[in-house]
CSV table of C-alpha atoms in Angstrom, one decimal:
chain,number,residue,atom,x,y,z
C,1,UNK,CA,156.9,257.2,59.8
C,2,UNK,CA,158.3,256.7,63.1
C,3,UNK,CA,157.3,259.2,65.8
C,4,UNK,CA,160.9,259.6,66.5
C,5,UNK,CA,161.9,260.4,63.1
C,6,UNK,CA,158.8,262.8,62.8
C,7,UNK,CA,160.1,265.1,65.6
C,8,UNK,CA,163.8,264.8,64.3
C,9,UNK,CA,162.9,266.4,61.0
C,10,UNK,CA,160.5,269.0,62.5
C,11,UNK,CA,163.2,269.8,65.2
C,12,UNK,CA,165.7,270.3,62.0
C,13,UNK,CA,163.4,272.6,60.4
C,14,UNK,CA,162.9,274.9,63.4
C,15,UNK,CA,159.1,273.6,63.5
C,16,UNK,CA,156.7,274.3,66.6
C,17,UNK,CA,153.7,274.3,65.2
C,18,UNK,CA,151.4,274.8,68.3
C,19,UNK,CA,152.5,278.2,68.1
C,20,UNK,CA,152.4,278.9,64.7
C,21,UNK,CA,149.9,280.1,62.1
C,22,UNK,CA,150.6,283.7,60.7
C,23,UNK,CA,154.2,285.4,60.8
C,24,UNK,CA,155.6,288.2,60.1
C,25,UNK,CA,159.2,287.1,59.7
C,26,UNK,CA,160.8,286.8,63.0
C,27,UNK,CA,157.2,287.4,64.5
C,28,UNK,CA,154.7,284.7,64.9
C,29,UNK,CA,151.5,285.8,65.9
C,30,UNK,CA,149.1,284.2,68.1
C,31,UNK,CA,146.1,284.0,65.6
C,32,UNK,CA,142.6,283.4,67.2
C,33,UNK,CA,142.0,280.8,64.3
C,34,UNK,CA,140.6,277.3,64.4
C,35,UNK,CA,143.2,274.4,64.7
C,36,UNK,CA,144.5,272.9,61.2
C,37,UNK,CA,145.7,269.3,61.3
C,38,UNK,CA,148.1,268.1,58.5
C,39,UNK,CA,147.6,264.6,58.2
C,40,UNK,CA,150.3,262.4,55.7
C,41,UNK,CA,148.6,260.5,53.1
C,42,UNK,CA,151.6,258.5,53.8
C,43,UNK,CA,150.3,256.6,57.1
C,44,UNK,CA,146.7,258.5,57.5
C,45,UNK,CA,148.8,259.8,60.6
C,46,UNK,CA,148.7,263.2,62.2
C,47,UNK,CA,151.7,265.1,61.4
C,48,UNK,CA,150.8,268.3,63.8
C,49,UNK,CA,148.3,271.1,63.8
C,50,UNK,CA,148.9,274.9,62.9
C,51,UNK,CA,146.1,277.8,63.7
C,52,UNK,CA,144.5,279.1,60.8
C,53,UNK,CA,145.0,282.6,60.7
C,54,UNK,CA,141.6,284.9,61.8
C,55,UNK,CA,140.7,288.6,60.5
C,56,UNK,CA,142.6,290.5,62.8
C,57,UNK,CA,145.8,288.5,62.9
C,58,UNK,CA,145.7,289.0,58.8
C,59,UNK,CA,145.4,292.2,59.1
C,60,UNK,CA,148.5,292.8,61.2
C,61,UNK,CA,150.4,290.6,58.7
C,62,UNK,CA,149.5,293.2,56.1
C,63,UNK,CA,150.2,296.6,57.8
C,64,UNK,CA,153.8,294.7,58.7
C,65,UNK,CA,154.2,293.9,55.0
C,66,UNK,CA,153.6,297.2,53.7
C,67,UNK,CA,155.9,298.9,56.7
C,68,UNK,CA,158.5,296.4,55.2
C,69,UNK,CA,157.7,296.8,51.5
C,70,UNK,CA,158.6,300.8,52.3
C,71,UNK,CA,161.8,300.0,53.9
C,72,UNK,CA,163.0,297.2,51.5
C,73,UNK,CA,162.0,298.6,48.2
C,74,UNK,CA,164.9,301.4,48.9
C,75,UNK,CA,167.6,298.6,49.2
C,76,UNK,CA,170.0,298.0,46.2
C,77,UNK,CA,168.3,295.3,44.2
C,78,UNK,CA,172.0,293.7,44.0
C,79,UNK,CA,171.7,294.0,47.9
C,80,UNK,CA,168.5,292.3,48.1
C,81,UNK,CA,170.2,289.8,45.5
C,82,UNK,CA,173.3,289.1,48.2
C,83,UNK,CA,170.4,288.1,51.0
C,84,UNK,CA,168.5,285.5,48.1
C,85,UNK,CA,172.0,284.0,47.7
C,86,UNK,CA,171.9,283.0,51.6
C,87,UNK,CA,168.5,281.7,51.1
C,88,UNK,CA,169.9,279.7,48.8
C,89,UNK,CA,172.6,278.6,51.0
C,90,UNK,CA,170.6,277.8,53.7
C,91,UNK,CA,168.4,275.8,51.2
C,92,UNK,CA,171.2,273.5,50.4
C,93,UNK,CA,172.1,273.3,54.2
C,94,UNK,CA,168.4,272.0,54.7
C,95,UNK,CA,167.9,270.4,51.8
C,96,UNK,CA,167.1,267.0,52.9
C,97,UNK,CA,165.2,267.2,56.0
C,98,UNK,CA,162.9,269.8,53.8
C,99,UNK,CA,163.0,267.0,51.3
C,100,UNK,CA,161.4,264.5,53.6
C,101,UNK,CA,158.9,266.5,55.0
C,102,UNK,CA,157.6,267.7,51.7
C,103,UNK,CA,157.3,264.1,50.4
C,104,UNK,CA,156.0,262.9,54.0
C,105,UNK,CA,153.2,266.1,54.3
C,106,UNK,CA,152.5,265.9,50.2
C,107,UNK,CA,153.0,262.4,49.5
C,108,UNK,CA,155.2,262.7,46.3
C,109,UNK,CA,158.5,259.9,46.5
C,110,UNK,CA,161.1,261.4,48.0
C,111,UNK,CA,163.6,261.8,45.3
C,112,UNK,CA,160.6,264.3,43.9
C,113,UNK,CA,160.8,265.6,47.1
C,114,UNK,CA,164.6,266.4,46.4
C,115,UNK,CA,163.9,267.7,43.0
C,116,UNK,CA,161.6,270.4,44.3
C,117,UNK,CA,164.2,271.9,46.9
C,118,UNK,CA,166.4,272.2,44.0
C,119,UNK,CA,164.3,274.0,42.3
C,120,UNK,CA,164.1,276.4,45.0
C,121,UNK,CA,168.0,276.6,45.2
C,122,UNK,CA,167.7,277.2,41.6
C,123,UNK,CA,165.4,279.9,41.6
C,124,UNK,CA,168.0,281.8,44.4
C,125,UNK,CA,170.5,281.3,41.7
C,126,UNK,CA,168.6,282.7,38.9
C,127,UNK,CA,167.2,285.7,41.2
C,128,UNK,CA,170.9,286.5,42.1
C,129,UNK,CA,172.1,287.2,38.5
C,130,UNK,CA,168.3,288.9,37.9
C,131,UNK,CA,169.3,291.4,40.8
C,132,UNK,CA,171.7,293.2,38.5
C,133,UNK,CA,169.6,292.6,35.5
C,134,UNK,CA,166.2,294.7,35.9
C,135,UNK,CA,166.4,296.8,32.8
C,136,UNK,CA,164.9,299.0,31.4
C,137,UNK,CA,164.8,301.0,27.8
C,138,UNK,CA,166.5,304.2,26.1
C,139,UNK,CA,164.6,305.9,23.3
C,140,UNK,CA,164.9,308.4,21.1
C,141,UNK,CA,163.1,311.6,21.7
C,142,UNK,CA,161.4,313.2,18.7
C,143,UNK,CA,161.8,316.8,20.3
C,144,UNK,CA,165.6,318.0,20.8
C,145,UNK,CA,167.4,318.3,23.5
C,146,UNK,CA,165.2,315.5,25.1
C,147,UNK,CA,165.8,312.0,26.7
C,148,UNK,CA,163.8,309.0,27.0
C,149,UNK,CA,164.0,306.2,29.0
C,150,UNK,CA,161.7,303.5,31.1
C,151,UNK,CA,162.5,302.3,34.3
C,152,UNK,CA,160.8,299.7,36.6
C,153,UNK,CA,159.7,299.8,40.0
C,154,UNK,CA,158.7,297.7,42.7
C,155,UNK,CA,154.6,297.0,42.9
C,156,UNK,CA,154.5,296.8,47.0
C,157,UNK,CA,152.8,293.7,48.4
C,158,UNK,CA,152.9,290.4,46.5
C,159,UNK,CA,150.1,288.0,47.6
C,160,UNK,CA,151.0,284.3,47.3
C,161,UNK,CA,148.6,281.6,47.0
C,162,UNK,CA,150.1,277.8,46.7
C,163,UNK,CA,148.7,274.6,45.9
C,164,UNK,CA,149.5,271.4,47.7
C,165,UNK,CA,151.3,269.4,45.0
C,166,UNK,CA,154.2,271.9,45.0
C,167,UNK,CA,153.5,273.2,48.6
C,168,UNK,CA,157.6,274.9,48.7
C,169,UNK,CA,159.0,274.9,44.9
C,170,UNK,CA,155.9,277.6,43.6
C,171,UNK,CA,156.0,280.0,46.2
C,172,UNK,CA,159.7,280.1,46.0
C,173,UNK,CA,159.0,280.9,42.2
C,174,UNK,CA,157.4,284.2,43.3
C,175,UNK,CA,159.1,285.1,46.4
C,176,UNK,CA,162.6,284.8,45.3
C,177,UNK,CA,162.1,286.9,42.1
C,178,UNK,CA,159.5,289.5,44.0
C,179,UNK,CA,162.4,289.9,46.8
C,180,UNK,CA,164.8,290.8,44.1
C,181,UNK,CA,162.5,293.3,42.6
C,182,UNK,CA,161.8,295.3,46.1
C,183,UNK,CA,158.2,293.9,46.9
C,184,UNK,CA,157.6,292.2,50.0
C,185,UNK,CA,155.4,289.0,50.3
C,186,UNK,CA,152.6,287.3,52.0
C,187,UNK,CA,152.0,283.6,51.5
C,188,UNK,CA,148.8,281.9,51.9
C,189,UNK,CA,150.0,278.3,51.5
C,190,UNK,CA,147.6,275.2,51.0
C,191,UNK,CA,145.9,274.3,54.4
C,192,UNK,CA,146.8,270.6,53.3
C,193,UNK,CA,150.0,271.6,53.6
C,194,UNK,CA,151.0,274.0,56.3
C,195,UNK,CA,154.0,272.4,57.6
C,196,UNK,CA,156.0,273.3,54.7
C,197,UNK,CA,155.4,276.8,55.1
C,198,UNK,CA,156.3,277.0,58.5
C,199,UNK,CA,159.7,275.2,57.5
C,200,UNK,CA,160.7,277.4,54.8
C,201,UNK,CA,159.7,280.3,57.1
C,202,UNK,CA,162.3,279.2,59.7
C,203,UNK,CA,164.7,279.2,57.1
C,204,UNK,CA,164.1,282.6,55.8
C,205,UNK,CA,163.8,283.6,59.2
C,206,UNK,CA,167.9,282.8,60.3
C,207,UNK,CA,168.7,284.5,56.8
C,208,UNK,CA,166.6,287.7,57.4
C,209,UNK,CA,167.6,288.1,60.6
C,210,UNK,CA,171.6,287.9,59.7
C,211,UNK,CA,170.8,290.8,57.4
C,212,UNK,CA,168.4,293.1,59.0
C,213,UNK,CA,165.8,292.9,56.8
C,214,UNK,CA,162.8,294.6,57.6
C,215,UNK,CA,160.5,292.7,59.4
C,216,UNK,CA,157.5,292.0,57.3
C,217,UNK,CA,159.5,291.6,54.2
C,218,UNK,CA,158.4,287.6,54.5
C,219,UNK,CA,155.1,287.0,55.6
C,220,UNK,CA,152.4,283.9,56.2
C,221,UNK,CA,148.8,283.4,56.4
C,222,UNK,CA,147.9,280.1,56.8
C,223,UNK,CA,144.1,279.4,56.6
C,224,UNK,CA,141.6,277.8,54.6
C,225,UNK,CA,140.0,279.4,51.6
C,226,UNK,CA,138.6,282.3,53.6
C,227,UNK,CA,142.4,283.5,54.0
C,228,UNK,CA,143.1,283.1,50.2
C,229,UNK,CA,139.4,285.8,49.6
C,230,UNK,CA,141.0,287.6,51.8
C,231,UNK,CA,144.1,288.4,49.7
C,232,UNK,CA,142.3,288.9,46.8
C,233,UNK,CA,139.7,291.7,47.8
C,234,UNK,CA,142.8,293.3,49.5
C,235,UNK,CA,143.5,296.9,48.0
C,236,UNK,CA,146.6,297.0,49.6
C,237,UNK,CA,147.9,294.1,47.6
C,238,UNK,CA,148.5,294.8,44.3
C,239,UNK,CA,149.8,291.8,43.1
C,240,UNK,CA,148.0,288.1,44.1
C,241,UNK,CA,150.0,285.0,42.2
C,242,UNK,CA,147.6,281.9,42.8
C,243,UNK,CA,148.3,278.6,41.4
C,244,UNK,CA,145.6,276.2,41.9
C,245,UNK,CA,142.4,274.9,40.4
C,246,UNK,CA,140.4,276.3,37.5
C,247,UNK,CA,137.5,277.3,39.4
C,248,UNK,CA,139.4,278.7,42.1
C,249,UNK,CA,141.7,280.8,39.6
C,250,UNK,CA,138.7,282.2,37.9
C,251,UNK,CA,136.9,283.3,41.4
C,252,UNK,CA,140.8,285.2,42.7
C,253,UNK,CA,140.6,286.8,39.0
C,254,UNK,CA,137.2,288.0,39.2
C,255,UNK,CA,137.8,289.4,42.5
C,256,UNK,CA,141.0,291.1,42.0
C,257,UNK,CA,140.0,292.4,38.6
C,258,UNK,CA,136.9,294.1,40.4
C,259,UNK,CA,139.2,296.2,42.5
C,260,UNK,CA,141.8,296.9,39.2
C,261,UNK,CA,144.6,294.9,40.8
C,262,UNK,CA,146.8,292.4,39.2
C,263,UNK,CA,146.4,288.8,39.2
C,264,UNK,CA,149.4,286.2,37.8
C,265,UNK,CA,147.3,283.0,37.3
C,266,UNK,CA,149.1,279.5,37.2
C,267,UNK,CA,145.6,276.4,36.9
C,268,UNK,CA,144.8,273.3,35.6
C,269,UNK,CA,146.3,271.4,32.6
C,270,UNK,CA,144.8,268.7,30.4
C,271,UNK,CA,148.7,268.0,28.9
C,272,UNK,CA,149.1,265.8,25.6
C,273,UNK,CA,152.0,264.0,23.8
C,274,UNK,CA,151.9,263.1,20.4
C,275,UNK,CA,153.6,260.2,19.7
C,276,UNK,CA,154.0,260.2,15.9
C,277,UNK,CA,155.0,256.7,13.7
C,278,UNK,CA,158.8,258.9,13.3
C,279,UNK,CA,159.4,258.4,17.3
C,280,UNK,CA,161.8,256.6,19.2
C,281,UNK,CA,158.9,254.9,21.1
C,282,UNK,CA,161.5,253.9,23.9
C,283,UNK,CA,162.1,257.6,24.5
C,284,UNK,CA,158.4,258.4,24.2
C,285,UNK,CA,156.9,255.5,26.6
C,286,UNK,CA,159.6,256.7,29.6
C,287,UNK,CA,158.5,260.2,28.9
C,288,UNK,CA,154.8,259.5,28.8
C,289,UNK,CA,154.8,256.9,31.7
C,290,UNK,CA,157.3,259.6,34.0
C,291,UNK,CA,154.6,262.4,32.9
C,292,UNK,CA,151.3,260.2,33.8
C,293,UNK,CA,152.1,258.9,37.2
C,294,UNK,CA,154.7,261.0,38.6
C,295,UNK,CA,153.7,262.8,41.9
C,296,UNK,CA,150.7,260.3,41.3
C,297,UNK,CA,149.3,262.4,39.0
C,298,UNK,CA,148.8,265.5,40.8
C,299,UNK,CA,151.4,267.6,38.9
C,300,UNK,CA,149.5,270.6,36.9
C,301,UNK,CA,152.0,269.3,34.3
C,302,UNK,CA,150.7,265.4,34.5
C,303,UNK,CA,150.3,264.2,31.0
C,304,UNK,CA,146.8,263.2,30.9
C,305,UNK,CA,146.4,262.6,27.0
C,306,UNK,CA,148.5,260.3,24.9
C,307,UNK,CA,147.7,261.2,21.1
C,308,UNK,CA,149.4,258.4,19.4
C,309,UNK,CA,149.4,257.8,15.4
C,310,UNK,CA,147.7,254.6,14.1
C,311,UNK,CA,150.7,252.9,12.9
C,312,UNK,CA,152.6,252.9,16.3
C,313,UNK,CA,149.1,253.0,18.1
C,314,UNK,CA,149.4,249.0,19.7
C,315,UNK,CA,152.7,248.6,20.1
C,316,UNK,CA,152.6,252.0,22.0
C,317,UNK,CA,149.5,250.7,23.9
C,318,UNK,CA,151.2,247.2,24.4
C,319,UNK,CA,155.0,248.7,25.9
C,320,UNK,CA,152.6,250.7,28.4
C,321,UNK,CA,150.6,248.1,29.6
C,322,UNK,CA,154.2,246.2,30.4
C,323,UNK,CA,155.5,249.6,32.0
C,324,UNK,CA,152.8,250.0,34.3
C,325,UNK,CA,153.0,246.6,35.8
C,326,UNK,CA,156.2,247.0,36.8
C,327,UNK,CA,155.3,250.1,38.9
C,328,UNK,CA,155.9,250.0,42.6
C,329,UNK,CA,153.7,251.9,44.7
C,330,UNK,CA,153.8,252.8,48.2
C,331,UNK,CA,155.4,255.0,50.9
C,332,UNK,CA,157.6,257.8,48.6
C,333,UNK,CA,159.9,258.0,51.2
C,334,UNK,CA,161.1,254.7,50.0
C,335,UNK,CA,163.5,254.9,47.3
C,336,UNK,CA,162.3,251.6,45.5
C,337,UNK,CA,158.6,252.8,45.1
C,338,UNK,CA,158.0,254.6,42.1
C,339,UNK,CA,154.4,256.3,43.4
C,340,UNK,CA,152.8,257.4,46.7
C,341,UNK,CA,149.7,258.5,47.3
C,342,UNK,CA,147.1,260.6,46.5
C,343,UNK,CA,146.8,264.0,49.3
C,344,UNK,CA,143.4,262.7,50.2
C,345,UNK,CA,140.6,260.6,50.4
C,346,UNK,CA,138.8,263.2,48.9
C,347,UNK,CA,141.2,263.0,45.8
C,348,UNK,CA,140.3,259.0,45.2
C,349,UNK,CA,136.8,259.7,45.4
C,350,UNK,CA,137.3,262.2,42.1
C,351,UNK,CA,139.6,259.5,41.0
C,352,UNK,CA,137.1,256.8,41.3
C,353,UNK,CA,134.4,259.1,40.4
C,354,UNK,CA,136.3,259.7,36.8
C,355,UNK,CA,136.7,256.0,35.7
C,356,UNK,CA,133.1,255.3,37.2
C,357,UNK,CA,132.5,257.9,34.0
C,358,UNK,CA,134.8,256.5,31.8
C,359,UNK,CA,133.3,253.3,31.8
C,360,UNK,CA,129.8,254.7,31.5
C,361,UNK,CA,131.0,256.7,28.1
C,362,UNK,CA,132.5,253.4,26.9
C,363,UNK,CA,136.3,253.7,27.3
C,364,UNK,CA,138.3,250.3,27.5
C,365,UNK,CA,140.6,250.1,30.2
C,366,UNK,CA,144.1,249.1,28.8
C,367,UNK,CA,145.3,249.2,33.0
C,368,UNK,CA,142.8,249.2,35.5
C,369,UNK,CA,142.4,251.2,38.3
C,370,UNK,CA,141.3,251.2,42.0
C,371,UNK,CA,142.2,252.4,45.4
C,372,UNK,CA,144.8,249.7,47.1
C,373,UNK,CA,144.3,248.0,50.3
C,374,UNK,CA,146.5,246.3,52.9
C,375,UNK,CA,149.5,246.8,54.5
C,376,UNK,CA,151.3,249.8,53.2
C,377,UNK,CA,148.1,251.1,52.4
C,378,UNK,CA,146.0,251.9,55.6
C,379,UNK,CA,145.9,255.7,54.5
C,380,UNK,CA,143.1,255.1,51.8
C,381,UNK,CA,144.8,257.3,49.9
C,382,UNK,CA,147.0,255.1,47.1
C,383,UNK,CA,145.3,254.0,43.9
C,384,UNK,CA,146.0,252.2,40.9
C,385,UNK,CA,147.9,254.4,38.0
C,386,UNK,CA,144.7,253.6,35.4
C,387,UNK,CA,145.3,253.5,31.3
C,388,UNK,CA,142.0,254.3,29.6
C,389,UNK,CA,141.3,253.8,25.3
C,390,UNK,CA,138.8,257.1,24.9
C,391,UNK,CA,137.7,260.0,22.7
C,392,UNK,CA,139.0,263.4,23.1
C,393,UNK,CA,135.5,265.2,23.0
C,394,UNK,CA,134.6,263.4,26.3
C,395,UNK,CA,133.3,265.4,29.2
C,396,UNK,CA,135.9,263.5,31.1
C,397,UNK,CA,138.8,263.9,28.9
C,398,UNK,CA,137.9,267.5,28.4
C,399,UNK,CA,138.4,268.2,32.0
C,400,UNK,CA,141.2,267.7,34.8
C,401,UNK,CA,141.3,265.1,36.8
C,402,UNK,CA,144.4,265.3,39.1
C,403,UNK,CA,145.3,261.8,39.4
C,404,UNK,CA,147.1,258.7,37.5
C,405,UNK,CA,145.0,258.6,34.4
C,406,UNK,CA,146.2,258.0,31.3
C,407,UNK,CA,143.9,258.5,28.0
C,408,UNK,CA,145.1,256.6,24.7
C,409,UNK,CA,143.8,258.6,21.3
C,410,UNK,CA,144.5,257.6,18.0
C,411,UNK,CA,145.0,259.5,15.2
C,412,UNK,CA,146.2,259.7,11.7
C,413,UNK,CA,147.5,262.8,10.7
C,414,UNK,CA,149.3,265.6,11.8
C,415,UNK,CA,146.9,268.1,11.5
C,416,UNK,CA,144.5,265.7,13.4
C,417,UNK,CA,146.7,265.1,16.3
C,418,UNK,CA,147.4,269.2,17.0
C,419,UNK,CA,143.6,269.8,16.7
C,420,UNK,CA,143.2,267.1,19.6
C,421,UNK,CA,146.0,268.5,21.5
C,422,UNK,CA,144.2,272.0,21.2
C,423,UNK,CA,140.9,270.5,21.6
C,424,UNK,CA,140.4,271.6,25.5
C,425,UNK,CA,139.8,274.4,27.0
C,426,UNK,CA,143.1,274.0,29.1
C,427,UNK,CA,146.8,274.9,27.5
C,428,UNK,CA,149.5,274.7,30.0
C,429,UNK,CA,152.0,272.3,28.7
C,430,UNK,CA,152.2,270.2,25.5
C,431,UNK,CA,154.9,267.7,23.7
C,432,UNK,CA,155.5,265.8,20.3
C,433,UNK,CA,157.7,263.0,19.9
C,434,UNK,CA,159.1,262.7,16.6
C,435,UNK,CA,162.4,262.1,15.0
C,436,UNK,CA,160.7,264.2,12.0
C,437,UNK,CA,162.1,267.7,11.5
C,438,UNK,CA,158.9,268.8,9.5
C,439,UNK,CA,156.8,267.4,12.2
C,440,UNK,CA,158.7,269.3,14.9
C,441,UNK,CA,158.4,272.4,13.2
C,442,UNK,CA,155.2,272.2,12.8
C,443,UNK,CA,154.6,271.6,15.7
C,444,UNK,CA,156.1,274.2,17.3
C,445,UNK,CA,154.7,276.8,14.7
C,446,UNK,CA,151.9,279.5,14.7
C,447,UNK,CA,149.4,276.6,13.4
C,448,UNK,CA,150.6,274.4,16.2
C,449,UNK,CA,150.4,273.9,19.8
C,450,UNK,CA,148.3,276.6,21.8
C,451,UNK,CA,150.2,276.0,25.3
C,452,UNK,CA,152.2,278.0,27.3
C,453,UNK,CA,154.6,274.8,27.1
C,454,UNK,CA,155.7,273.0,23.9
C,455,UNK,CA,158.4,270.4,23.9
C,456,UNK,CA,160.1,268.2,21.6
C,457,UNK,CA,161.4,264.4,22.4
C,458,UNK,CA,160.8,265.7,25.9
C,459,UNK,CA,157.9,264.9,28.3
C,460,UNK,CA,155.1,267.7,29.7
C,461,UNK,CA,156.7,267.7,32.9
C,462,UNK,CA,159.6,268.9,34.7
C,463,UNK,CA,160.0,272.6,33.2
C,464,UNK,CA,163.4,274.2,33.9
C,465,UNK,CA,163.6,277.4,36.2
C,466,UNK,CA,165.5,279.3,33.8
C,467,UNK,CA,161.8,279.5,31.2
C,468,UNK,CA,159.0,281.4,31.9
C,469,UNK,CA,156.4,278.7,33.5
C,470,UNK,CA,152.6,278.9,32.5
C,471,UNK,CA,150.1,278.5,29.8
C,472,UNK,CA,147.2,280.0,27.8
C,473,UNK,CA,143.1,279.6,28.0
C,474,UNK,CA,141.5,278.2,31.0
C,475,UNK,CA,145.5,277.7,32.7
C,476,UNK,CA,145.3,281.7,33.1
C,477,UNK,CA,147.1,283.1,31.0
C,478,UNK,CA,150.1,284.0,33.7
C,479,UNK,CA,154.3,283.3,33.9
C,480,UNK,CA,156.1,282.6,36.8
C,481,UNK,CA,159.9,281.6,37.2
C,482,UNK,CA,162.6,282.1,34.4
C,483,UNK,CA,162.7,284.8,31.4
C,484,UNK,CA,161.2,288.1,31.8
C,485,UNK,CA,158.4,286.9,34.2
C,486,UNK,CA,160.1,289.4,36.5
C,487,UNK,CA,158.1,291.9,34.7
C,488,UNK,CA,154.7,290.5,36.2
C,489,UNK,CA,156.3,292.2,39.7
C,490,UNK,CA,157.1,295.7,38.9
C,491,UNK,CA,155.5,298.4,37.7
C,492,UNK,CA,156.9,300.2,34.3
C,493,UNK,CA,157.5,303.6,34.4
C,494,UNK,CA,158.2,306.1,31.4
C,495,UNK,CA,160.4,309.2,31.7
C,496,UNK,CA,160.8,312.0,29.5
C,497,UNK,CA,163.7,314.1,30.5
C,498,UNK,CA,163.8,317.9,28.8
C,499,UNK,CA,167.5,319.4,29.2
C,500,UNK,CA,167.2,322.5,26.9
C,501,UNK,CA,166.0,325.5,27.1
C,502,UNK,CA,162.8,325.7,25.3
C,503,UNK,CA,159.7,323.4,25.7
C,504,UNK,CA,158.7,322.1,22.2
C,505,UNK,CA,155.6,319.6,22.1
C,506,UNK,CA,154.9,316.4,20.8
C,507,UNK,CA,153.9,316.1,17.2
C,508,UNK,CA,154.5,319.3,16.4
C,509,UNK,CA,151.6,320.8,18.0
C,510,UNK,CA,151.7,325.0,18.7
C,511,UNK,CA,151.0,326.5,22.0
C,512,UNK,CA,152.7,329.9,22.2
C,513,UNK,CA,151.2,332.1,25.1
């Protein structure tokens, strides 16, 4: 990207990184932390640097967030929803420059960047409606002249730790819901994509100022793992929502649990598509290719494994090889390209190590991988998507490699296919491609997929915000975004009201004085 275009994008989003790092909303705090550079994997160039948050500044942020919560929780929920509605409108106005920044800083295609910002807009729309639907229940009491009901109250500060692959959308899934519920938020973005957080805060600031939202409702702490550790260990933060690797999630979960806090974890996936003999193969191939190479294989919902019926295995392999040969890899801001770069050279090393382990285990490559070199690939982060025939039980197949590597596995019976699908430690997303009703229903039954997401005739990637998002097993068990995921951001309270003049006890207990 030309320097002039980069400055135009940063200017349109109000980013002034030399003064940035930590924020309480309208205020940017001067931190004494180290510089945190952001390099684009697109061309390897430095975009800008921010300041990592130091411990003193972190405490200022948390204190501001707590003060803001005490005031914000008293705003009527529909009024909080109106603020979020305006955030959605502001995001619509900034959609193109924010999408370009996401694409340039993270490396996903511009179309995917636009889709990510649209997810933010969609969750704003969802949260606006939710602000009038934070429902409790009423219950009949066993005692005469008594009424029982339950209601939901905001928790306090919501800590949000996000990963580089969705540098803005996942934050919005949490923040918009938490805000209409009455919480304040402290966001620790990935140290690999800090500029996206500055852009979002600038957009939020304008809306919050116009509505006189308390300072501290929207806070940012940029930094490395240490900043995330502060959030996890802080008793002033009742809920920590963390998205990232299983390793990171286990560490965060253990620290939060030790103080009896709440952790909402959305971790790794090892997602599979089952292609049965009754599948529409053209549909299946399109779903598999996008699922495997979209975002260069760096989605938690990326299709890692393709479990194919032996009768159509050869045909599927042939069609996949042809489709992969037509992929265009390059600058993600060029709309003619399908696949952009990996996030950094460490990700490339992890990719190459996985290819090495596949060969050592006896895997056969249908599409060879490798690092791309030459004009347009100077950053060293562009790789060739690979396809390998493997065994499901191999250690390399059992783990998640955050790169475009697709594993082909053959099966004979549907029971075997479902067992293969479930035979990994992760449990995020899954899919079956079939036009056979019995196969669909078996896949969705109690004995079917053990994942948090189970799809029929669509791929593993591209979840809508209306459904709760998350998974089971080592994926963490948390749920974000739609449905009733809002309950994770609130505390439930059961209330009993005696409107009579006597004091009968439950269970018929007698206690006369």
